[in-house]
CSV table of C-alpha atoms in Angstrom, one decimal:
chain,number,residue,atom,x,y,z
A,1,MET,CA,44.7,-11.7,25.3
A,2,SER,CA,44.5,-15.0,23.5
A,3,GLU,CA,45.6,-18.3,25.2
A,4,ALA,CA,45.5,-22.0,24.5
A,5,ILE,CA,42.5,-23.5,26.3
A,6,LEU,CA,43.5,-25.7,29.3
A,7,GLU,CA,41.7,-29.0,29.7
A,8,PRO,CA,39.3,-28.2,26.9
A,9,ASP,CA,37.2,-31.4,27.5
A,10,LEU,CA,36.4,-30.6,31.2
A,11,PRO,CA,32.6,-30.1,31.4
A,12,ILE,CA,31.6,-26.7,32.9
A,13,ILE,CA,28.3,-25.4,34.1
A,14,ASP,CA,28.7,-21.7,34.6
A,15,PRO,CA,26.4,-20.9,37.6
A,16,HIS,CA,26.5,-17.2,37.5
A,17,HIS,CA,26.2,-14.7,34.6
A,18,HIS,CA,23.9,-11.9,33.6
A,19,LEU,CA,22.0,-10.7,30.6
A,20,TRP,CA,21.0,-7.1,30.1
A,21,ASP,CA,20.5,-4.0,28.0
A,22,LEU,CA,21.7,-1.1,30.2
A,23,ARG,CA,22.3,1.4,27.4
A,24,PRO,CA,19.5,3.8,28.5
A,25,LEU,CA,20.8,3.6,32.1
A,26,MET,CA,24.4,4.4,31.2
A,27,ALA,CA,23.4,7.9,30.0
A,28,ALA,CA,22.4,8.7,33.6
A,29,PHE,CA,25.9,8.4,34.9
A,30,PRO,CA,28.2,11.3,33.8
A,31,GLU,CA,31.9,11.1,33.6
A,32,PRO,CA,34.0,10.3,35.5
A,33,ARG,CA,32.1,7.1,36.5
A,34,HIS,CA,32.4,4.8,39.4
A,35,PRO,CA,34.7,1.8,38.4
A,36,PHE,CA,31.8,-0.6,38.6
A,37,ILE,CA,29.6,1.6,36.3
A,38,GLU,CA,32.6,1.9,33.9
A,39,ALA,CA,32.9,-1.9,33.9
A,40,ILE,CA,29.2,-2.2,32.9
A,41,ALA,CA,29.5,0.6,30.4
A,42,ARG,CA,32.1,-1.5,28.5
A,43,THR,CA,29.5,-4.1,27.8
A,44,PRO,CA,26.1,-2.3,28.2
A,45,TYR,CA,24.3,-4.8,25.9
A,46,TYR,CA,24.8,-8.5,26.7
A,47,THR,CA,22.2,-10.9,25.5
A,48,PHE,CA,22.1,-14.3,23.7
A,49,ASP,CA,24.7,-13.5,21.1
A,50,GLY,CA,27.3,-12.2,23.5
A,51,LEU,CA,26.8,-15.0,26.0
A,52,HIS,CA,26.8,-17.6,23.3
A,53,ALA,CA,30.1,-16.2,21.9
A,54,ASP,CA,31.8,-16.2,25.3
A,55,ALA,CA,30.5,-19.6,26.4
A,56,THR,CA,31.6,-21.3,23.1
A,57,SER,CA,35.0,-19.6,23.0
A,58,GLY,CA,37.0,-22.8,23.7
A,59,HIS,CA,36.0,-24.2,27.1
A,60,ASN,CA,33.5,-27.1,27.3
A,61,VAL,CA,30.6,-25.1,28.8
A,62,ILE,CA,27.6,-27.4,28.7
A,63,GLY,CA,25.1,-25.2,30.5
A,64,THR,CA,24.7,-21.9,32.4
A,65,VAL,CA,22.6,-20.3,35.2
A,66,PHE,CA,21.3,-16.8,34.8
A,67,MET,CA,21.6,-14.5,37.8
A,68,GLU,CA,19.2,-11.6,38.3
A,69,CYS,CA,20.5,-8.2,37.6
A,70,GLY,CA,17.4,-5.9,37.4
A,71,ALA,CA,17.1,-6.1,33.6
A,72,PHE,CA,14.1,-6.4,31.3
A,73,TYR,CA,11.6,-5.7,34.1
A,74,ARG,CA,7.9,-5.7,33.0
A,75,ALA,CA,6.7,-2.2,32.0
A,76,GLY,CA,3.4,-1.1,33.6
A,77,ALA,CA,3.5,-3.8,36.3
A,78,SER,CA,3.5,-3.0,40.0
A,79,ASP,CA,6.8,-2.6,41.8
A,80,ALA,CA,6.4,-6.0,43.3
A,81,LEU,CA,5.6,-7.9,40.1
A,82,LYS,CA,7.7,-6.0,37.5
A,83,VAL,CA,10.5,-8.5,38.3
A,84,VAL,CA,8.6,-11.2,36.5
A,85,GLY,CA,9.5,-9.6,33.2
A,86,GLU,CA,13.2,-10.5,33.7
A,87,VAL,CA,12.4,-14.2,34.2
A,88,GLU,CA,10.1,-14.2,31.2
A,89,TYR,CA,12.8,-12.7,29.0
A,90,VAL,CA,15.5,-15.1,30.1
A,91,ASN,CA,13.2,-18.1,29.6
A,92,GLY,CA,13.0,-17.0,26.0
A,93,VAL,CA,16.8,-17.0,25.7
A,94,ALA,CA,16.9,-20.4,27.3
A,95,ALA,CA,14.3,-21.7,24.8
A,96,GLN,CA,16.4,-20.2,22.0
A,97,SER,CA,19.4,-22.2,23.2
A,98,ALA,CA,17.4,-25.3,23.8
A,99,SER,CA,16.2,-25.3,20.2
A,100,GLY,CA,19.5,-27.0,19.2
A,101,LEU,CA,20.1,-24.5,16.4
A,102,TYR,CA,23.2,-23.1,18.3
A,103,GLY,CA,24.8,-26.4,19.3
A,104,SER,CA,24.2,-28.6,22.4
A,105,ILE,CA,25.0,-25.9,25.0
A,106,ARG,CA,22.0,-25.1,27.3
A,107,LEU,CA,22.3,-21.4,28.2
A,108,CYS,CA,20.2,-20.2,31.1
A,109,GLU,CA,19.0,-23.7,31.9
A,110,ALA,CA,18.4,-22.5,35.4
A,111,ILE,CA,17.1,-19.0,36.1
A,112,ILE,CA,17.6,-17.0,39.4
A,113,GLY,CA,15.2,-14.1,39.6
A,114,HIS,CA,14.5,-11.4,42.2
A,115,ALA,CA,11.7,-10.8,44.6
A,116,ASP,CA,11.6,-8.1,47.3
A,117,LEU,CA,11.7,-10.2,50.5
A,118,THR,CA,11.0,-7.2,52.6
A,119,LEU,CA,7.4,-7.6,51.5
A,120,GLY,CA,7.3,-10.3,54.2
A,121,SER,CA,4.7,-13.1,53.6
A,122,ARG,CA,3.4,-11.1,50.6
A,123,ALA,CA,6.6,-12.1,48.8
A,124,GLY,CA,5.1,-15.5,48.4
A,125,ALA,CA,2.8,-14.3,45.7
A,126,VAL,CA,5.7,-12.8,43.8
A,127,LEU,CA,7.6,-16.1,44.0
A,128,ASP,CA,4.6,-17.9,42.7
A,129,ALA,CA,4.4,-15.5,39.7
A,130,LEU,CA,8.1,-16.0,39.0
A,131,ALA,CA,7.6,-19.8,39.0
A,132,SER,CA,4.7,-19.4,36.6
A,133,ALA,CA,6.8,-17.4,34.3
A,134,SER,CA,9.3,-20.2,33.7
A,135,PRO,CA,9.8,-23.9,34.5
A,136,ARG,CA,13.5,-23.0,34.7
A,137,PHE,CA,13.0,-20.7,37.7
A,138,LYS,CA,14.9,-22.1,40.6
A,139,GLY,CA,15.2,-19.3,43.2
A,140,ILE,CA,16.1,-15.7,43.9
A,141,ARG,CA,18.9,-13.4,44.8
A,142,HIS,CA,18.2,-10.5,47.0
A,143,ALA,CA,21.5,-8.6,47.3
A,144,ALA,CA,22.4,-6.8,50.6
A,145,ALA,CA,25.6,-5.1,49.6
A,146,TRP,CA,26.1,-2.0,51.7
A,147,ASP,CA,29.1,0.0,53.1
A,148,ALA,CA,29.4,3.1,55.2
A,149,ASP,CA,31.7,4.5,52.5
A,150,PRO,CA,29.4,5.4,49.6
A,151,GLU,CA,32.3,5.4,47.2
A,152,VAL,CA,32.7,1.6,47.6
A,153,LEU,CA,29.5,0.6,45.8
A,154,GLY,CA,28.6,3.8,43.9
A,155,PRO,CA,25.2,5.1,42.9
A,156,PRO,CA,23.4,1.9,41.6
A,157,PHE,CA,23.3,0.2,45.0
A,158,HIS,CA,21.0,1.4,47.8
A,159,HIS,CA,20.5,-1.7,50.0
A,160,PRO,CA,19.9,-0.8,53.6
A,161,ALA,CA,22.4,-1.8,56.2
A,162,GLY,CA,21.7,-5.1,58.0
A,163,LEU,CA,19.1,-6.2,55.5
A,164,TYR,CA,19.6,-9.9,56.1
A,165,ARG,CA,18.8,-9.4,59.8
A,166,ASP,CA,15.6,-7.4,59.2
A,167,ALA,CA,12.4,-9.0,60.5
A,168,ALA,CA,10.3,-8.3,57.4
A,169,PHE,CA,13.1,-9.6,55.1
A,170,ARG,CA,13.2,-12.8,57.1
A,171,GLU,CA,9.5,-13.2,57.0
A,172,GLY,CA,9.8,-13.1,53.2
A,173,PHE,CA,12.9,-15.3,53.3
A,174,ALA,CA,10.8,-18.0,55.0
A,175,GLU,CA,8.6,-18.2,51.8
A,176,LEU,CA,11.5,-19.6,49.9
A,177,GLY,CA,11.7,-22.8,52.0
A,178,LYS,CA,7.9,-23.4,51.5
A,179,ARG,CA,8.5,-23.6,47.8
A,180,GLY,CA,11.9,-25.4,47.7
A,181,LEU,CA,13.7,-22.4,46.2
A,182,THR,CA,17.4,-21.5,46.4
A,183,PHE,CA,18.9,-18.3,47.6
A,184,ASP,CA,21.9,-16.4,46.3
A,185,ALA,CA,23.5,-14.1,48.9
A,186,TRP,CA,25.5,-11.1,47.7
A,187,LEU,CA,27.0,-8.8,50.2
A,188,LEU,CA,30.5,-7.4,51.0
A,189,GLU,CA,33.3,-8.8,53.1
A,190,PRO,CA,32.7,-6.5,56.1
A,191,GLN,CA,29.1,-7.8,56.2
A,192,LEU,CA,29.7,-11.5,56.2
A,193,GLY,CA,28.4,-11.8,59.8
A,194,ASP,CA,25.0,-11.0,58.4
A,195,VAL,CA,24.9,-14.0,56.2
A,196,ILE,CA,26.3,-16.2,59.0
A,197,ASP,CA,23.4,-15.2,61.2
A,198,LEU,CA,20.9,-15.7,58.3
A,199,ALA,CA,22.2,-19.2,57.6
A,200,ARG,CA,22.0,-20.2,61.2
A,201,ALA,CA,18.5,-18.9,61.6
A,202,PHE,CA,17.3,-20.9,58.5
A,203,PRO,CA,19.4,-24.1,58.7
A,204,ASP,CA,17.3,-25.9,56.1
A,205,GLN,CA,17.4,-23.2,53.4
A,206,PRO,CA,19.9,-23.8,50.6
A,207,ILE,CA,22.1,-20.7,50.3
A,208,VAL,CA,25.0,-19.9,48.1
A,209,LEU,CA,27.4,-17.1,48.9
A,210,ASP,CA,28.4,-15.2,45.8
A,211,HIS,CA,31.8,-14.0,44.8
A,212,CYS,CA,33.9,-15.5,47.6
A,213,GLY,CA,32.2,-13.1,49.9
A,214,THR,CA,33.4,-10.0,47.9
A,215,PRO,CA,36.7,-8.9,49.4
A,216,LEU,CA,37.2,-5.2,49.0
A,217,GLY,CA,40.2,-3.4,47.6
A,218,MET,CA,38.8,0.0,46.5
A,219,ALA,CA,37.8,3.4,47.8
A,220,SER,CA,38.5,3.5,51.6
A,221,TYR,CA,39.6,-0.2,51.4
A,222,HIS,CA,42.3,0.4,48.8
A,223,GLY,CA,45.5,-1.3,49.7
A,224,LYS,CA,43.9,-3.2,52.6
A,225,LEU,CA,43.3,-6.6,51.0
A,226,HIS,CA,46.2,-8.1,52.9
A,227,GLU,CA,45.3,-6.2,56.1
A,228,ARG,CA,41.7,-7.6,56.0
A,229,PHE,CA,42.5,-11.1,54.7
A,230,ASP,CA,42.6,-12.9,58.1
A,231,THR,CA,39.2,-11.4,59.1
A,232,TRP,CA,37.8,-12.5,55.7
A,233,ARG,CA,39.2,-16.0,56.1
A,234,SER,CA,37.9,-16.4,59.6
A,235,ASN,CA,34.4,-15.5,58.5
A,236,ILE,CA,34.6,-17.8,55.4
A,237,HIS,CA,35.4,-20.7,57.7
A,238,GLU,CA,32.6,-19.7,60.1
A,239,ILE,CA,30.1,-19.6,57.2
A,240,ALA,CA,31.3,-23.0,56.0
A,241,ARG,CA,30.3,-24.5,59.3
A,242,CYS,CA,26.7,-24.0,58.1
A,243,PRO,CA,26.0,-27.1,56.1
A,244,ASN,CA,23.2,-25.4,54.1
A,245,VAL,CA,25.7,-22.9,52.5
A,246,MET,CA,27.8,-23.3,49.4
A,247,VAL,CA,30.2,-20.8,47.9
A,248,LYS,CA,30.8,-19.4,44.4
A,249,LEU,CA,34.4,-19.2,43.4
A,250,GLY,CA,34.8,-16.0,41.3
A,251,GLY,CA,33.8,-12.4,41.2
A,252,LEU,CA,37.3,-11.4,42.0
A,253,ALA,CA,37.9,-9.6,38.7
A,254,MET,CA,35.2,-7.1,39.7
A,255,SER,CA,36.4,-3.6,40.4
A,256,PHE,CA,35.3,-4.0,44.1
A,257,ALA,CA,38.1,-6.4,44.8
A,258,GLY,CA,40.7,-4.7,42.8
A,259,MET,CA,42.2,-8.0,41.5
A,260,PRO,CA,43.2,-6.6,39.0
A,261,ASP,CA,42.8,-3.0,39.8
A,262,HIS,CA,42.4,-1.9,36.2
A,263,GLY,CA,40.4,-2.9,33.1
A,264,PRO,CA,38.8,-3.6,30.8
A,265,GLU,CA,40.2,-7.1,30.1
A,266,ALA,CA,43.3,-6.1,32.0
A,267,GLY,CA,45.6,-8.1,29.6
A,268,LEU,CA,47.0,-10.2,32.4
A,269,SER,CA,47.7,-13.8,31.7
A,270,SER,CA,45.7,-16.6,33.4
A,271,GLU,CA,48.8,-17.5,35.4
A,272,VAL,CA,49.1,-14.0,36.8
A,273,LEU,CA,45.4,-13.9,37.6
A,274,ALA,CA,45.5,-17.4,39.2
A,275,ALA,CA,48.4,-16.2,41.5
A,276,MET,CA,46.4,-13.1,42.5
A,277,TRP,CA,43.3,-15.1,43.3
A,278,ARG,CA,44.9,-18.2,44.8
A,279,PRO,CA,44.7,-17.2,48.5
A,280,TYR,CA,40.9,-16.5,48.2
A,281,ILE,CA,40.0,-19.5,46.0
A,282,GLU,CA,42.1,-22.0,48.0
A,283,THR,CA,40.7,-20.7,51.3
A,284,CYS,CA,37.1,-21.1,50.1
A,285,ILE,CA,37.8,-24.7,48.9
A,286,GLU,CA,39.6,-25.5,52.1
A,287,ALA,CA,36.7,-24.2,54.2
A,288,PHE,CA,33.8,-25.6,52.2
A,289,GLY,CA,35.4,-28.6,50.6
A,290,PRO,CA,35.2,-29.5,46.9
A,291,ALA,CA,31.6,-30.7,47.4
A,292,ARG,CA,30.3,-27.3,48.4
A,293,ALA,CA,32.0,-24.9,46.0
A,294,MET,CA,31.5,-23.9,42.4
A,295,PHE,CA,33.5,-21.8,39.9
A,296,GLU,CA,31.5,-18.9,38.3
A,297,SER,CA,32.2,-16.5,35.5
A,298,ASN,CA,30.1,-13.5,36.8
A,299,PHE,CA,30.1,-12.3,33.2
A,300,PRO,CA,30.0,-9.8,31.8
A,301,VAL,CA,30.9,-8.0,35.0
A,302,ASP,CA,34.2,-9.9,35.4
A,303,LYS,CA,35.1,-9.0,31.8
A,304,TRP,CA,36.6,-5.9,33.5
A,305,GLY,CA,39.6,-8.0,34.3
A,306,ALA,CA,39.7,-11.0,31.9
A,307,SER,CA,38.1,-12.5,28.8
A,308,TYR,CA,35.9,-15.5,29.3
A,309,ALA,CA,38.5,-17.9,28.0
A,310,VAL,CA,41.3,-16.5,30.2
A,311,LEU,CA,39.1,-16.4,33.2
A,312,TRP,CA,38.4,-20.1,33.1
A,313,ASN,CA,42.0,-20.8,32.3
A,314,ALA,CA,42.9,-19.0,35.5
A,315,PHE,CA,40.5,-21.3,37.5
A,316,LYS,CA,42.0,-24.4,35.8
A,317,HIS,CA,45.5,-23.3,36.9
A,318,LEU,CA,44.2,-23.3,40.4
A,319,THR,CA,42.9,-26.8,40.2
A,320,LEU,CA,45.8,-28.5,38.4
A,321,GLY,CA,46.4,-30.7,41.4
A,322,ALA,CA,42.8,-31.7,42.0
A,323,SER,CA,41.5,-35.1,41.3
A,324,ALA,CA,39.1,-35.8,38.4
A,325,ASP,CA,36.2,-36.2,40.8
A,326,GLU,CA,37.0,-32.9,42.5
A,327,LYS,CA,37.2,-31.1,39.2
A,328,ARG,CA,33.9,-32.5,38.1
A,329,ALA,CA,32.3,-31.3,41.3
A,330,LEU,CA,33.9,-27.8,41.3
A,331,TYR,CA,33.2,-27.1,37.6
A,332,ALA,CA,29.8,-28.8,37.0
A,333,SER,CA,28.2,-31.2,39.4
A,334,ASN,CA,27.9,-29.0,42.4
A,335,ALA,CA,26.2,-26.3,40.4
A,336,ALA,CA,23.9,-28.8,38.7
A,337,ARG,CA,22.9,-30.3,42.1
A,338,PHE,CA,22.3,-26.9,43.8
A,339,TYR,CA,20.2,-25.6,40.9
A,340,GLY,CA,18.4,-28.8,40.0
A,341,ILE,CA,19.8,-29.3,36.5
A,342,GLU,CA,21.7,-32.6,37.1
A,343,TYR,CA,20.3,-34.0,33.8
A,344,LEU,CA,22.8,-31.8,31.9
A,345,LEU,CA,25.5,-34.2,33.1
A,346,ASP,CA,23.8,-37.4,31.9
């Protein structure tokens, strides 16, 4: 779907996207595939050219933040250190963008990698290796998404239940604070109590909750978004009481949420998507305030439900009544501050 770009001059720092080449992996998943695998299969190869084309499709994206996704790991390295390959690769993409040959946009200006925090204090050596791989390395994401219903997440996810409460994980988590690194938390709506407990246990650690806490509308949760909304909202407000936590506004076009419940690029207008997402986005902004929330694309995963241009139009519909300062915060300055790339706004 093609739409006129709303507020085309509004600066955007996209704080959450991936890069990958998952073509070999896709062959391991026979038809019919889990909806999330199907969403990835629609864009199994997404590197500089794909990201650049999306980010320059009309909106004023001035910079982006890469989010780990288990891609381009270093062959032959130990299980603990193979993750360094992903940061090395993305640093090359960032350098390509920073060359100026492709315009002024700064793709992957901040890089979020992965380290296995269940290594405990030994995770510190991995964090140091990641930092050595790129000056753009800012922190890690260690996902904890789990559900008792295996159909919710599908075969790619094997995080143990209660990961953020695990003693070894928390020993590794403490290594982040020693190095001034950020943490991205991804887990599912029924697990939000785990991130509340983690944030309270480490009140000085900067944490950002990905994807509005990932409401669920598929598998055994199909048709239950309305039924579970009040529980989700209560937990969002509880998390927001932790001043060290921010929230990313997005991820709702993923198959997990079922908003929309079909893809790829569902063909819905930005107005329709905005109406669908409004209760979740507005609740998050109400709870965290405009100074602790940031819009995200989650591309190419959210390409399942919308093109890049339509996705950002939908967000802009949701903030039509916001002030200029609030928009600057939600679309750029909060992400720049959290990930230490404020200079992009100079």
